[in-house]
Amino acid sequence: MQIITTVSGLRRVLAEARKAGRRVGFVPTMGYLHDGHLALVGASRALCDITVLSIFVNPTQFGPNEDLSTYPRDFLRDEKLCRDAGVAIVFAPEAHEIYPAQFETFVETGELSNPLCGAFRPGHFRGVATVVCKLFNMVQPDVAFFGQKDFQQCAVIRRMTNDLNLPVEIVAVPTVREPDGLAMSSRNRYLSGAERRSALAISRGLFAAAAAFDLGERNVEKLVAVARMHLADIDQVQYLELVEADTLRPAETPLRRSAALCAAAYVGSTRLIDNVMLSVPNSAG
């Protein structure tokens, strides 16, 4: 496994791989890796010849009162996990390598970035789209892998890739969960024991709504209400919305298109997100 910190070094190594006809998979991360990230690595290794994983805590996607300075970091731990998982290249640039002096060009996102997290984190998806676009240009992967837990992020990145004609296939990998159902996240480490137990209400609510859907419920308000009952004791529910999977617009009753039930909530001071897919056969979503 190689650890590379510069764009020039990365391009030199990958040029040799491409010359040899190797298919390049890419897993962008902010580090503090867990089994969810490793599932992305596994998907990349199954489809590609060489896997590049980036570790970069991107400052432009954090708001002024968010956790940029305290976001968990442990590069030595991440390095070992990558080595054990079969990552070929870890790209770990410093901030000035991504955003050099006088940097001023950003990717502006559209309607997909407005609802859900976008309504509470202004500028977040602008930062996400910009750094992912830059990383795509640096790595030039054939395929890039993202976690379904970040459902809106996947939608924004897929749209950006299509709109800007970037030659990258986007693969969304199903959410990896703890045995008790909590979606894996680097931010889970912030939770106290009591908060960790409280956080389970999020996945329980989503699973309950999914179960009602599987039994035939197609009324949007009723599906959301089923989930909301479980979230009653959560400190602060930012949103709990059922949206069309392809447009992120509010789903309509009766549900005839595949949709995502998405939630964001604060448990203590920790913001967590999660979602479940409600798949309607033969729908456009």
PDB file of C-alpha atoms in Angstrom:
ATOM      1  CA  MET A   1       0.000   0.000   0.000  1.00  0.00           C
ATOM      2  CA  GLN A   2       1.252   3.466  -0.903  1.00  0.00           C
ATOM      3  CA  ILE A   3       0.531   6.663   1.035  1.00  0.00           C
ATOM      4  CA  ILE A   4       0.570   9.692  -1.253  1.00  0.00           C
ATOM      5  CA  THR A   5       0.100  13.312  -0.189  1.00  0.00           C
ATOM      6  CA  THR A   6       0.475  15.273  -3.438  1.00  0.00           C
ATOM      7  CA  VAL A   7      -1.580  15.454  -6.620  1.00  0.00           C
ATOM      8  CA  SER A   8       1.523  15.131  -8.774  1.00  0.00           C
ATOM      9  CA  GLY A   9       2.599  11.968  -6.963  1.00  0.00           C
ATOM     10  CA  LEU A  10      -0.885  10.510  -7.213  1.00  0.00           C
ATOM     11  CA  ARG A  11      -1.130  11.178 -10.933  1.00  0.00           C
ATOM     12  CA  ARG A  12       2.276   9.658 -11.578  1.00  0.00           C
ATOM     13  CA  VAL A  13       1.403   6.395  -9.836  1.00  0.00           C
ATOM     14  CA  LEU A  14      -2.070   6.152 -11.361  1.00  0.00           C
ATOM     15  CA  ALA A  15      -0.752   6.863 -14.856  1.00  0.00           C
ATOM     16  CA  GLU A  16       1.328   3.708 -14.556  1.00  0.00           C
ATOM     17  CA  ALA A  17      -1.715   1.736 -13.377  1.00  0.00           C
ATOM     18  CA  ARG A  18      -3.839   2.962 -16.280  1.00  0.00           C
ATOM     19  CA  LYS A  19      -1.057   2.214 -18.752  1.00  0.00           C
ATOM     20  CA  ALA A  20      -1.252  -1.359 -17.488  1.00  0.00           C
ATOM     21  CA  GLY A  21      -5.005  -1.341 -18.174  1.00  0.00           C
ATOM     22  CA  ARG A  22      -6.066  -1.392 -14.522  1.00  0.00           C
ATOM     23  CA  ARG A  23      -9.567  -0.214 -13.549  1.00  0.00           C
ATOM     24  CA  VAL A  24      -9.435   2.395 -10.775  1.00  0.00           C
ATOM     25  CA  GLY A  25     -11.959   2.505  -7.924  1.00  0.00           C
ATOM     26  CA  PHE A  26     -12.154   5.466  -5.559  1.00  0.00           C
ATOM     27  CA  VAL A  27     -13.483   5.779  -2.002  1.00  0.00           C
ATOM     28  CA  PRO A  28     -13.480   9.399  -0.738  1.00  0.00           C
ATOM     29  CA  THR A  29     -13.570   9.698   3.071  1.00  0.00           C
ATOM     30  CA  MET A  30     -12.852  12.141   5.880  1.00  0.00           C
ATOM     31  CA  GLY A  31     -11.061   9.426   7.826  1.00  0.00           C
ATOM     32  CA  TYR A  32     -11.755   7.851  11.202  1.00  0.00           C
ATOM     33  CA  LEU A  33     -12.761   4.789   9.255  1.00  0.00           C
ATOM     34  CA  HIS A  34     -15.345   2.197  10.304  1.00  0.00           C
ATOM     35  CA  ASP A  35     -16.971  -0.874   8.769  1.00  0.00           C
ATOM     36  CA  GLY A  36     -19.164   1.321   6.579  1.00  0.00           C
ATOM     37  CA  HIS A  37     -16.082   2.727   4.864  1.00  0.00           C
ATOM     38  CA  LEU A  38     -14.580  -0.738   4.618  1.00  0.00           C
ATOM     39  CA  ALA A  39     -17.746  -1.940   2.860  1.00  0.00           C
ATOM     40  CA  LEU A  40     -17.044   0.710   0.220  1.00  0.00           C
ATOM     41  CA  VAL A  41     -13.509  -0.614  -0.097  1.00  0.00           C
ATOM     42  CA  GLY A  42     -14.880  -4.142  -0.471  1.00  0.00           C
ATOM     43  CA  ALA A  43     -17.253  -3.014  -3.219  1.00  0.00           C
ATOM     44  CA  SER A  44     -14.402  -1.275  -4.999  1.00  0.00           C
ATOM     45  CA  ARG A  45     -12.143  -4.285  -4.807  1.00  0.00           C
ATOM     46  CA  ALA A  46     -14.918  -6.468  -6.221  1.00  0.00           C
ATOM     47  CA  LEU A  47     -15.390  -4.224  -9.273  1.00  0.00           C
ATOM     48  CA  CYS A  48     -11.974  -2.645  -9.811  1.00  0.00           C
ATOM     49  CA  ASP A  49      -8.330  -3.622 -10.097  1.00  0.00           C
ATOM     50  CA  ILE A  50      -6.946  -0.911  -7.843  1.00  0.00           C
ATOM     51  CA  THR A  51      -8.600   0.993  -4.984  1.00  0.00           C
ATOM     52  CA  VAL A  52      -7.699   4.538  -3.987  1.00  0.00           C
ATOM     53  CA  LEU A  53      -9.039   5.830  -0.664  1.00  0.00           C
ATOM     54  CA  SER A  54      -8.718   9.492   0.213  1.00  0.00           C
ATOM     55  CA  ILE A  55      -8.569  10.862   3.746  1.00  0.00           C
ATOM     56  CA  PHE A  56      -9.295  14.574   3.880  1.00  0.00           C
ATOM     57  CA  VAL A  57     -11.416  16.481   6.402  1.00  0.00           C
ATOM     58  CA  ASN A  58     -12.894  19.006   4.026  1.00  0.00           C
ATOM     59  CA  PRO A  59     -13.235  22.439   5.655  1.00  0.00           C
ATOM     60  CA  THR A  60     -15.592  23.876   3.037  1.00  0.00           C
ATOM     61  CA  GLN A  61     -18.464  21.552   3.959  1.00  0.00           C
ATOM     62  CA  PHE A  62     -18.527  22.555   7.632  1.00  0.00           C
ATOM     63  CA  GLY A  63     -20.584  25.475   8.863  1.00  0.00           C
ATOM     64  CA  PRO A  64     -19.170  28.082  11.284  1.00  0.00           C
ATOM     65  CA  ASN A  65     -20.625  26.355  14.370  1.00  0.00           C
ATOM     66  CA  GLU A  66     -19.987  22.769  13.304  1.00  0.00           C
ATOM     67  CA  ASP A  67     -17.356  20.264  14.413  1.00  0.00           C
ATOM     68  CA  LEU A  68     -14.467  20.840  11.970  1.00  0.00           C
ATOM     69  CA  SER A  69     -11.869  21.311  14.732  1.00  0.00           C
ATOM     70  CA  THR A  70     -13.070  18.328  16.769  1.00  0.00           C
ATOM     71  CA  TYR A  71     -13.934  15.937  13.934  1.00  0.00           C
ATOM     72  CA  PRO A  72     -12.321  12.600  14.904  1.00  0.00           C
ATOM     73  CA  ARG A  73      -8.935  11.910  13.364  1.00  0.00           C
ATOM     74  CA  ASP A  74      -6.608   8.923  13.780  1.00  0.00           C
ATOM     75  CA  PHE A  75      -4.418   8.453  10.734  1.00  0.00           C
ATOM     76  CA  LEU A  76      -2.333   5.565  12.090  1.00  0.00           C
ATOM     77  CA  ARG A  77      -5.500   3.603  12.853  1.00  0.00           C
ATOM     78  CA  ASP A  78      -6.916   4.437   9.416  1.00  0.00           C
ATOM     79  CA  GLU A  79      -3.671   3.402   7.745  1.00  0.00           C
ATOM     80  CA  LYS A  80      -3.787  -0.048   9.358  1.00  0.00           C
ATOM     81  CA  LEU A  81      -7.441  -0.544   8.441  1.00  0.00           C
ATOM     82  CA  CYS A  82      -6.718   0.395   4.834  1.00  0.00           C
ATOM     83  CA  ARG A  83      -3.741  -1.930   4.644  1.00  0.00           C
ATOM     84  CA  ASP A  84      -5.715  -4.832   6.089  1.00  0.00           C
ATOM     85  CA  ALA A  85      -8.644  -4.126   3.733  1.00  0.00           C
ATOM     86  CA  GLY A  86      -6.516  -4.220   0.593  1.00  0.00           C
ATOM     87  CA  VAL A  87      -6.463  -0.530  -0.322  1.00  0.00           C
ATOM     88  CA  ALA A  88      -3.722   0.086  -2.877  1.00  0.00           C
ATOM     89  CA  ILE A  89      -3.291   3.846  -2.420  1.00  0.00           C
ATOM     90  CA  VAL A  90      -4.194   6.159   0.456  1.00  0.00           C
ATOM     91  CA  PHE A  91      -4.348   9.745  -0.763  1.00  0.00           C
ATOM     92  CA  ALA A  92      -3.940  11.975   2.300  1.00  0.00           C
ATOM     93  CA  PRO A  93      -3.362  15.550   1.138  1.00  0.00           C
ATOM     94  CA  GLU A  94      -2.905  18.604   3.320  1.00  0.00           C
ATOM     95  CA  ALA A  95      -5.484  21.377   3.016  1.00  0.00           C
ATOM     96  CA  HIS A  96      -3.198  23.566   0.879  1.00  0.00           C
ATOM     97  CA  GLU A  97      -2.944  20.757  -1.693  1.00  0.00           C
ATOM     98  CA  ILE A  98      -6.713  20.802  -2.185  1.00  0.00           C
ATOM     99  CA  TYR A  99      -7.264  24.525  -1.650  1.00  0.00           C
ATOM    100  CA  PRO A 100      -4.128  26.435  -2.647  1.00  0.00           C
ATOM    101  CA  ALA A 101      -3.671  30.115  -1.945  1.00  0.00           C
ATOM    102  CA  GLN A 102      -6.207  32.358  -3.712  1.00  0.00           C
ATOM    103  CA  PHE A 103      -8.553  29.432  -4.403  1.00  0.00           C
ATOM    104  CA  GLU A 104     -11.953  30.868  -5.346  1.00  0.00           C
ATOM    105  CA  THR A 105     -13.778  28.454  -7.683  1.00  0.00           C
ATOM    106  CA  PHE A 106     -16.669  26.373  -6.344  1.00  0.00           C
ATOM    107  CA  VAL A 107     -19.263  23.984  -7.745  1.00  0.00           C
ATOM    108  CA  GLU A 108     -22.729  25.448  -7.239  1.00  0.00           C
ATOM    109  CA  THR A 109     -25.404  22.836  -6.568  1.00  0.00           C
ATOM    110  CA  GLY A 110     -29.072  23.070  -7.501  1.00  0.00           C
ATOM    111  CA  GLU A 111     -32.454  21.934  -6.221  1.00  0.00           C
ATOM    112  CA  LEU A 112     -31.267  18.578  -4.899  1.00  0.00           C
ATOM    113  CA  SER A 113     -29.176  20.403  -2.291  1.00  0.00           C
ATOM    114  CA  ASN A 114     -32.046  22.541  -0.954  1.00  0.00           C
ATOM    115  CA  PRO A 115     -34.251  20.165   1.119  1.00  0.00           C
ATOM    116  CA  LEU A 116     -33.341  17.841   4.014  1.00  0.00           C
ATOM    117  CA  CYS A 117     -29.783  18.568   5.224  1.00  0.00           C
ATOM    118  CA  GLY A 118     -29.460  21.483   2.826  1.00  0.00           C
ATOM    119  CA  ALA A 119     -32.194  23.397   4.632  1.00  0.00           C
ATOM    120  CA  PHE A 120     -30.198  23.262   7.886  1.00  0.00           C
ATOM    121  CA  ARG A 121     -26.614  23.375   6.590  1.00  0.00           C
ATOM    122  CA  PRO A 122     -26.356  26.256   4.095  1.00  0.00           C
ATOM    123  CA  GLY A 123     -23.339  25.866   1.845  1.00  0.00           C
ATOM    124  CA  HIS A 124     -22.716  22.275   2.910  1.00  0.00           C
ATOM    125  CA  PHE A 125     -23.363  20.646  -0.451  1.00  0.00           C
ATOM    126  CA  ARG A 126     -21.486  23.401  -2.264  1.00  0.00           C
ATOM    127  CA  GLY A 127     -18.450  22.321  -0.248  1.00  0.00           C
ATOM    128  CA  VAL A 128     -19.143  18.624  -0.803  1.00  0.00           C
ATOM    129  CA  ALA A 129     -19.615  18.991  -4.560  1.00  0.00           C
ATOM    130  CA  THR A 130     -16.504  21.125  -4.889  1.00  0.00           C
ATOM    131  CA  VAL A 131     -14.191  18.775  -3.034  1.00  0.00           C
ATOM    132  CA  VAL A 132     -15.594  15.663  -4.718  1.00  0.00           C
ATOM    133  CA  CYS A 133     -15.251  17.265  -8.143  1.00  0.00           C
ATOM    134  CA  LYS A 134     -11.647  18.188  -7.342  1.00  0.00           C
ATOM    135  CA  LEU A 135     -10.899  14.694  -6.040  1.00  0.00           C
ATOM    136  CA  PHE A 136     -12.436  13.160  -9.159  1.00  0.00           C
ATOM    137  CA  ASN A 137     -10.134  15.320 -11.270  1.00  0.00           C
ATOM    138  CA  MET A 138      -7.142  14.340  -9.158  1.00  0.00           C
ATOM    139  CA  VAL A 139      -7.815  10.599  -9.027  1.00  0.00           C
ATOM    140  CA  GLN A 140      -9.672  10.248 -12.357  1.00  0.00           C
ATOM    141  CA  PRO A 141     -11.357   7.034 -11.201  1.00  0.00           C
ATOM    142  CA  ASP A 142     -13.463   4.728 -13.324  1.00  0.00           C
ATOM    143  CA  VAL A 143     -15.866   4.127 -10.421  1.00  0.00           C
ATOM    144  CA  ALA A 144     -16.470   6.004  -7.141  1.00  0.00           C
ATOM    145  CA  PHE A 145     -18.202   4.490  -4.112  1.00  0.00           C
ATOM    146  CA  PHE A 146     -20.424   6.266  -1.575  1.00  0.00           C
ATOM    147  CA  GLY A 147     -22.519   5.119   1.370  1.00  0.00           C
ATOM    148  CA  GLN A 148     -26.312   5.067   1.081  1.00  0.00           C
ATOM    149  CA  LYS A 149     -26.512   6.516   4.614  1.00  0.00           C
ATOM    150  CA  ASP A 150     -25.595   9.849   3.033  1.00  0.00           C
ATOM    151  CA  PHE A 151     -28.574   9.580   0.699  1.00  0.00           C
ATOM    152  CA  GLN A 152     -28.816  13.256  -0.265  1.00  0.00           C
ATOM    153  CA  GLN A 153     -25.068  13.482  -0.776  1.00  0.00           C
ATOM    154  CA  CYS A 154     -25.245  10.537  -3.177  1.00  0.00           C
ATOM    155  CA  ALA A 155     -28.026  12.242  -5.117  1.00  0.00           C
ATOM    156  CA  VAL A 156     -26.130  15.549  -5.339  1.00  0.00           C
ATOM    157  CA  ILE A 157     -22.894  13.881  -6.433  1.00  0.00           C
ATOM    158  CA  ARG A 158     -24.653  11.742  -9.029  1.00  0.00           C
ATOM    159  CA  ARG A 159     -26.347  14.833 -10.460  1.00  0.00           C
ATOM    160  CA  MET A 160     -23.084  16.802 -10.462  1.00  0.00           C
ATOM    161  CA  THR A 161     -21.297  13.949 -12.226  1.00  0.00           C
ATOM    162  CA  ASN A 162     -23.981  13.787 -14.910  1.00  0.00           C
ATOM    163  CA  ASP A 163     -24.335  17.548 -15.317  1.00  0.00           C
ATOM    164  CA  LEU A 164     -20.583  18.143 -15.664  1.00  0.00           C
ATOM    165  CA  ASN A 165     -20.035  15.094 -17.902  1.00  0.00           C
ATOM    166  CA  LEU A 166     -17.510  13.584 -15.529  1.00  0.00           C
ATOM    167  CA  PRO A 167     -16.511  10.100 -16.758  1.00  0.00           C
ATOM    168  CA  VAL A 168     -17.088   8.433 -13.375  1.00  0.00           C
ATOM    169  CA  GLU A 169     -19.597   5.727 -12.503  1.00  0.00           C
ATOM    170  CA  ILE A 170     -21.231   6.377  -9.112  1.00  0.00           C
ATOM    171  CA  VAL A 171     -22.037   3.342  -6.955  1.00  0.00           C
ATOM    172  CA  ALA A 172     -24.086   3.697  -3.754  1.00  0.00           C
ATOM    173  CA  VAL A 173     -23.399   0.953  -1.208  1.00  0.00           C
ATOM    174  CA  PRO A 174     -26.119  -0.004   1.328  1.00  0.00           C
ATOM    175  CA  THR A 175     -25.845   1.463   4.825  1.00  0.00           C
ATOM    176  CA  VAL A 176     -23.778  -0.610   7.239  1.00  0.00           C
ATOM    177  CA  ARG A 177     -25.246  -0.820  10.731  1.00  0.00           C
ATOM    178  CA  GLU A 178     -24.223  -1.850  14.197  1.00  0.00           C
ATOM    179  CA  PRO A 179     -25.810  -5.125  15.397  1.00  0.00           C
ATOM    180  CA  ASP A 180     -28.512  -3.094  17.202  1.00  0.00           C
ATOM    181  CA  GLY A 181     -29.406  -1.155  14.029  1.00  0.00           C
ATOM    182  CA  LEU A 182     -27.589   2.152  14.551  1.00  0.00           C
ATOM    183  CA  ALA A 183     -26.149   3.397  11.270  1.00  0.00           C
ATOM    184  CA  MET A 184     -22.359   3.459  11.418  1.00  0.00           C
ATOM    185  CA  SER A 185     -20.890   6.958  11.506  1.00  0.00           C
ATOM    186  CA  SER A 186     -17.577   8.475  12.556  1.00  0.00           C
ATOM    187  CA  ARG A 187     -19.618  10.805  14.787  1.00  0.00           C
ATOM    188  CA  ASN A 188     -21.031   7.896  16.839  1.00  0.00           C
ATOM    189  CA  ARG A 189     -17.929   8.165  19.019  1.00  0.00           C
ATOM    190  CA  TYR A 190     -19.286  11.455  20.384  1.00  0.00           C
ATOM    191  CA  LEU A 191     -22.249   9.662  21.998  1.00  0.00           C
ATOM    192  CA  SER A 192     -22.305   8.790  25.686  1.00  0.00           C
ATOM    193  CA  GLY A 193     -23.714   5.419  26.701  1.00  0.00           C
ATOM    194  CA  ALA A 194     -27.138   6.880  27.421  1.00  0.00           C
ATOM    195  CA  GLU A 195     -27.099   8.897  24.193  1.00  0.00           C
ATOM    196  CA  ARG A 196     -26.068   5.814  22.248  1.00  0.00           C
ATOM    197  CA  ARG A 197     -29.140   3.997  23.548  1.00  0.00           C
ATOM    198  CA  SER A 198     -31.381   6.969  22.769  1.00  0.00           C
ATOM    199  CA  ALA A 199     -30.022   7.164  19.226  1.00  0.00           C
ATOM    200  CA  LEU A 200     -31.478   3.745  18.445  1.00  0.00           C
ATOM    201  CA  ALA A 201     -34.899   5.398  18.256  1.00  0.00           C
ATOM    202  CA  ILE A 202     -33.926   6.796  14.844  1.00  0.00           C
ATOM    203  CA  SER A 203     -33.363   3.440  13.160  1.00  0.00           C
ATOM    204  CA  ARG A 204     -36.266   1.854  15.053  1.00  0.00           C
ATOM    205  CA  GLY A 205     -38.600   4.514  13.695  1.00  0.00           C
ATOM    206  CA  LEU A 206     -37.346   4.126  10.147  1.00  0.00           C
ATOM    207  CA  PHE A 207     -37.573   0.333  10.326  1.00  0.00           C
ATOM    208  CA  ALA A 208     -41.116   0.511  11.705  1.00  0.00           C
ATOM    209  CA  ALA A 209     -42.210   2.686   8.792  1.00  0.00           C
ATOM    210  CA  ALA A 210     -40.489   0.342   6.339  1.00  0.00           C
ATOM    211  CA  ALA A 211     -42.333  -2.601   7.908  1.00  0.00           C
ATOM    212  CA  ALA A 212     -45.664  -0.778   7.516  1.00  0.00           C
ATOM    213  CA  PHE A 213     -44.767  -0.084   3.890  1.00  0.00           C
ATOM    214  CA  ASP A 214     -43.971  -3.760   3.318  1.00  0.00           C
ATOM    215  CA  LEU A 215     -47.428  -4.617   4.705  1.00  0.00           C
ATOM    216  CA  GLY A 216     -49.032  -2.382   2.102  1.00  0.00           C
ATOM    217  CA  GLU A 217     -49.275   1.086   3.670  1.00  0.00           C
ATOM    218  CA  ARG A 218     -48.940   3.754   0.968  1.00  0.00           C
ATOM    219  CA  ASN A 219     -50.212   6.837   2.809  1.00  0.00           C
ATOM    220  CA  VAL A 220     -47.258   9.201   3.209  1.00  0.00           C
ATOM    221  CA  GLU A 221     -48.531  10.903   6.369  1.00  0.00           C
ATOM    222  CA  LYS A 222     -49.213   7.564   8.051  1.00  0.00           C
ATOM    223  CA  LEU A 223     -45.778   6.195   7.182  1.00  0.00           C
ATOM    224  CA  VAL A 224     -44.087   9.296   8.590  1.00  0.00           C
ATOM    225  CA  ALA A 225     -46.306   9.139  11.688  1.00  0.00           C
ATOM    226  CA  VAL A 226     -45.259   5.540  12.355  1.00  0.00           C
ATOM    227  CA  ALA A 227     -41.614   6.604  12.361  1.00  0.00           C
ATOM    228  CA  ARG A 228     -42.262   9.755  14.374  1.00  0.00           C
ATOM    229  CA  MET A 229     -43.785   7.801  17.268  1.00  0.00           C
ATOM    230  CA  HIS A 230     -40.400   6.202  17.901  1.00  0.00           C
ATOM    231  CA  LEU A 231     -38.568   9.522  17.705  1.00  0.00           C
ATOM    232  CA  ALA A 232     -40.710  11.199  20.356  1.00  0.00           C
ATOM    233  CA  ASP A 233     -37.943  11.147  22.989  1.00  0.00           C
ATOM    234  CA  ILE A 234     -35.120  12.304  20.708  1.00  0.00           C
ATOM    235  CA  ASP A 235     -33.633  15.637  21.852  1.00  0.00           C
ATOM    236  CA  GLN A 236     -34.165  17.473  18.564  1.00  0.00           C
ATOM    237  CA  VAL A 237     -35.511  16.024  15.331  1.00  0.00           C
ATOM    238  CA  GLN A 238     -34.396  18.348  12.538  1.00  0.00           C
ATOM    239  CA  TYR A 239     -36.397  16.593   9.890  1.00  0.00           C
ATOM    240  CA  LEU A 240     -38.268  13.375   9.197  1.00  0.00           C
ATOM    241  CA  GLU A 241     -39.397  13.409   5.577  1.00  0.00           C
ATOM    242  CA  LEU A 242     -40.480  10.958   2.924  1.00  0.00           C
ATOM    243  CA  VAL A 243     -39.104  12.111  -0.426  1.00  0.00           C
ATOM    244  CA  GLU A 244     -39.064  10.778  -3.961  1.00  0.00           C
ATOM    245  CA  ALA A 245     -35.856   8.865  -4.468  1.00  0.00           C
ATOM    246  CA  ASP A 246     -34.872  10.545  -7.720  1.00  0.00           C
ATOM    247  CA  THR A 247     -35.944  14.164  -7.175  1.00  0.00           C
ATOM    248  CA  LEU A 248     -35.959  14.525  -3.338  1.00  0.00           C
ATOM    249  CA  ARG A 249     -39.310  16.271  -3.669  1.00  0.00           C
ATOM    250  CA  PRO A 250     -41.949  15.485  -1.023  1.00  0.00           C
ATOM    251  CA  ALA A 251     -43.603  12.160  -1.776  1.00  0.00           C
ATOM    252  CA  GLU A 252     -47.322  12.164  -2.475  1.00  0.00           C
ATOM    253  CA  THR A 253     -50.114   9.843  -1.330  1.00  0.00           C
ATOM    254  CA  PRO A 254     -50.653   7.190  -2.494  1.00  0.00           C
ATOM    255  CA  LEU A 255     -46.983   6.355  -2.820  1.00  0.00           C
ATOM    256  CA  ARG A 256     -46.417   5.127  -6.379  1.00  0.00           C
ATOM    257  CA  ARG A 257     -42.723   5.960  -6.795  1.00  0.00           C
ATOM    258  CA  SER A 258     -39.710   4.643  -4.934  1.00  0.00           C
ATOM    259  CA  ALA A 259     -38.955   6.932  -2.021  1.00  0.00           C
ATOM    260  CA  ALA A 260     -36.549   7.494   0.849  1.00  0.00           C
ATOM    261  CA  LEU A 261     -37.622   8.132   4.419  1.00  0.00           C
ATOM    262  CA  CYS A 262     -34.884  10.407   5.717  1.00  0.00           C
ATOM    263  CA  ALA A 263     -34.185  11.613   9.243  1.00  0.00           C
ATOM    264  CA  ALA A 264     -31.732  13.963  10.923  1.00  0.00           C
ATOM    265  CA  ALA A 265     -31.687  14.459  14.677  1.00  0.00           C
ATOM    266  CA  TYR A 266     -29.525  15.709  17.492  1.00  0.00           C
ATOM    267  CA  VAL A 267     -28.831  13.238  20.265  1.00  0.00           C
ATOM    268  CA  GLY A 268     -27.170  15.380  22.883  1.00  0.00           C
ATOM    269  CA  SER A 269     -24.901  17.606  20.833  1.00  0.00           C
ATOM    270  CA  THR A 270     -24.316  15.009  18.104  1.00  0.00           C
ATOM    271  CA  ARG A 271     -26.117  15.295  14.793  1.00  0.00           C
ATOM    272  CA  LEU A 272     -26.983  11.945  13.224  1.00  0.00           C
ATOM    273  CA  ILE A 273     -28.600  11.129   9.891  1.00  0.00           C
ATOM    274  CA  ASP A 274     -30.204   7.943   8.596  1.00  0.00           C
ATOM    275  CA  ASN A 275     -32.653   6.746   5.970  1.00  0.00           C
ATOM    276  CA  VAL A 276     -34.477   3.732   4.590  1.00  0.00           C
ATOM    277  CA  MET A 277     -35.487   3.105   1.002  1.00  0.00           C
ATOM    278  CA  LEU A 278     -39.100   2.251   0.180  1.00  0.00           C
ATOM    279  CA  SER A 279     -38.923   0.614  -3.231  1.00  0.00           C
ATOM    280  CA  VAL A 280     -41.981   0.583  -5.452  1.00  0.00           C
ATOM    281  CA  PRO A 281     -41.642  -2.035  -8.239  1.00  0.00           C
ATOM    282  CA  ASN A 282     -41.557  -0.658 -11.779  1.00  0.00           C
ATOM    283  CA  SER A 283     -41.511   2.964 -10.514  1.00  0.00           C
ATOM    284  CA  ALA A 284     -39.376   5.657 -12.087  1.00  0.00           C
ATOM    285  CA  GLY A 285     -37.547   6.205  -8.783  1.00  0.00           C
TER     286      GLY A 285
END
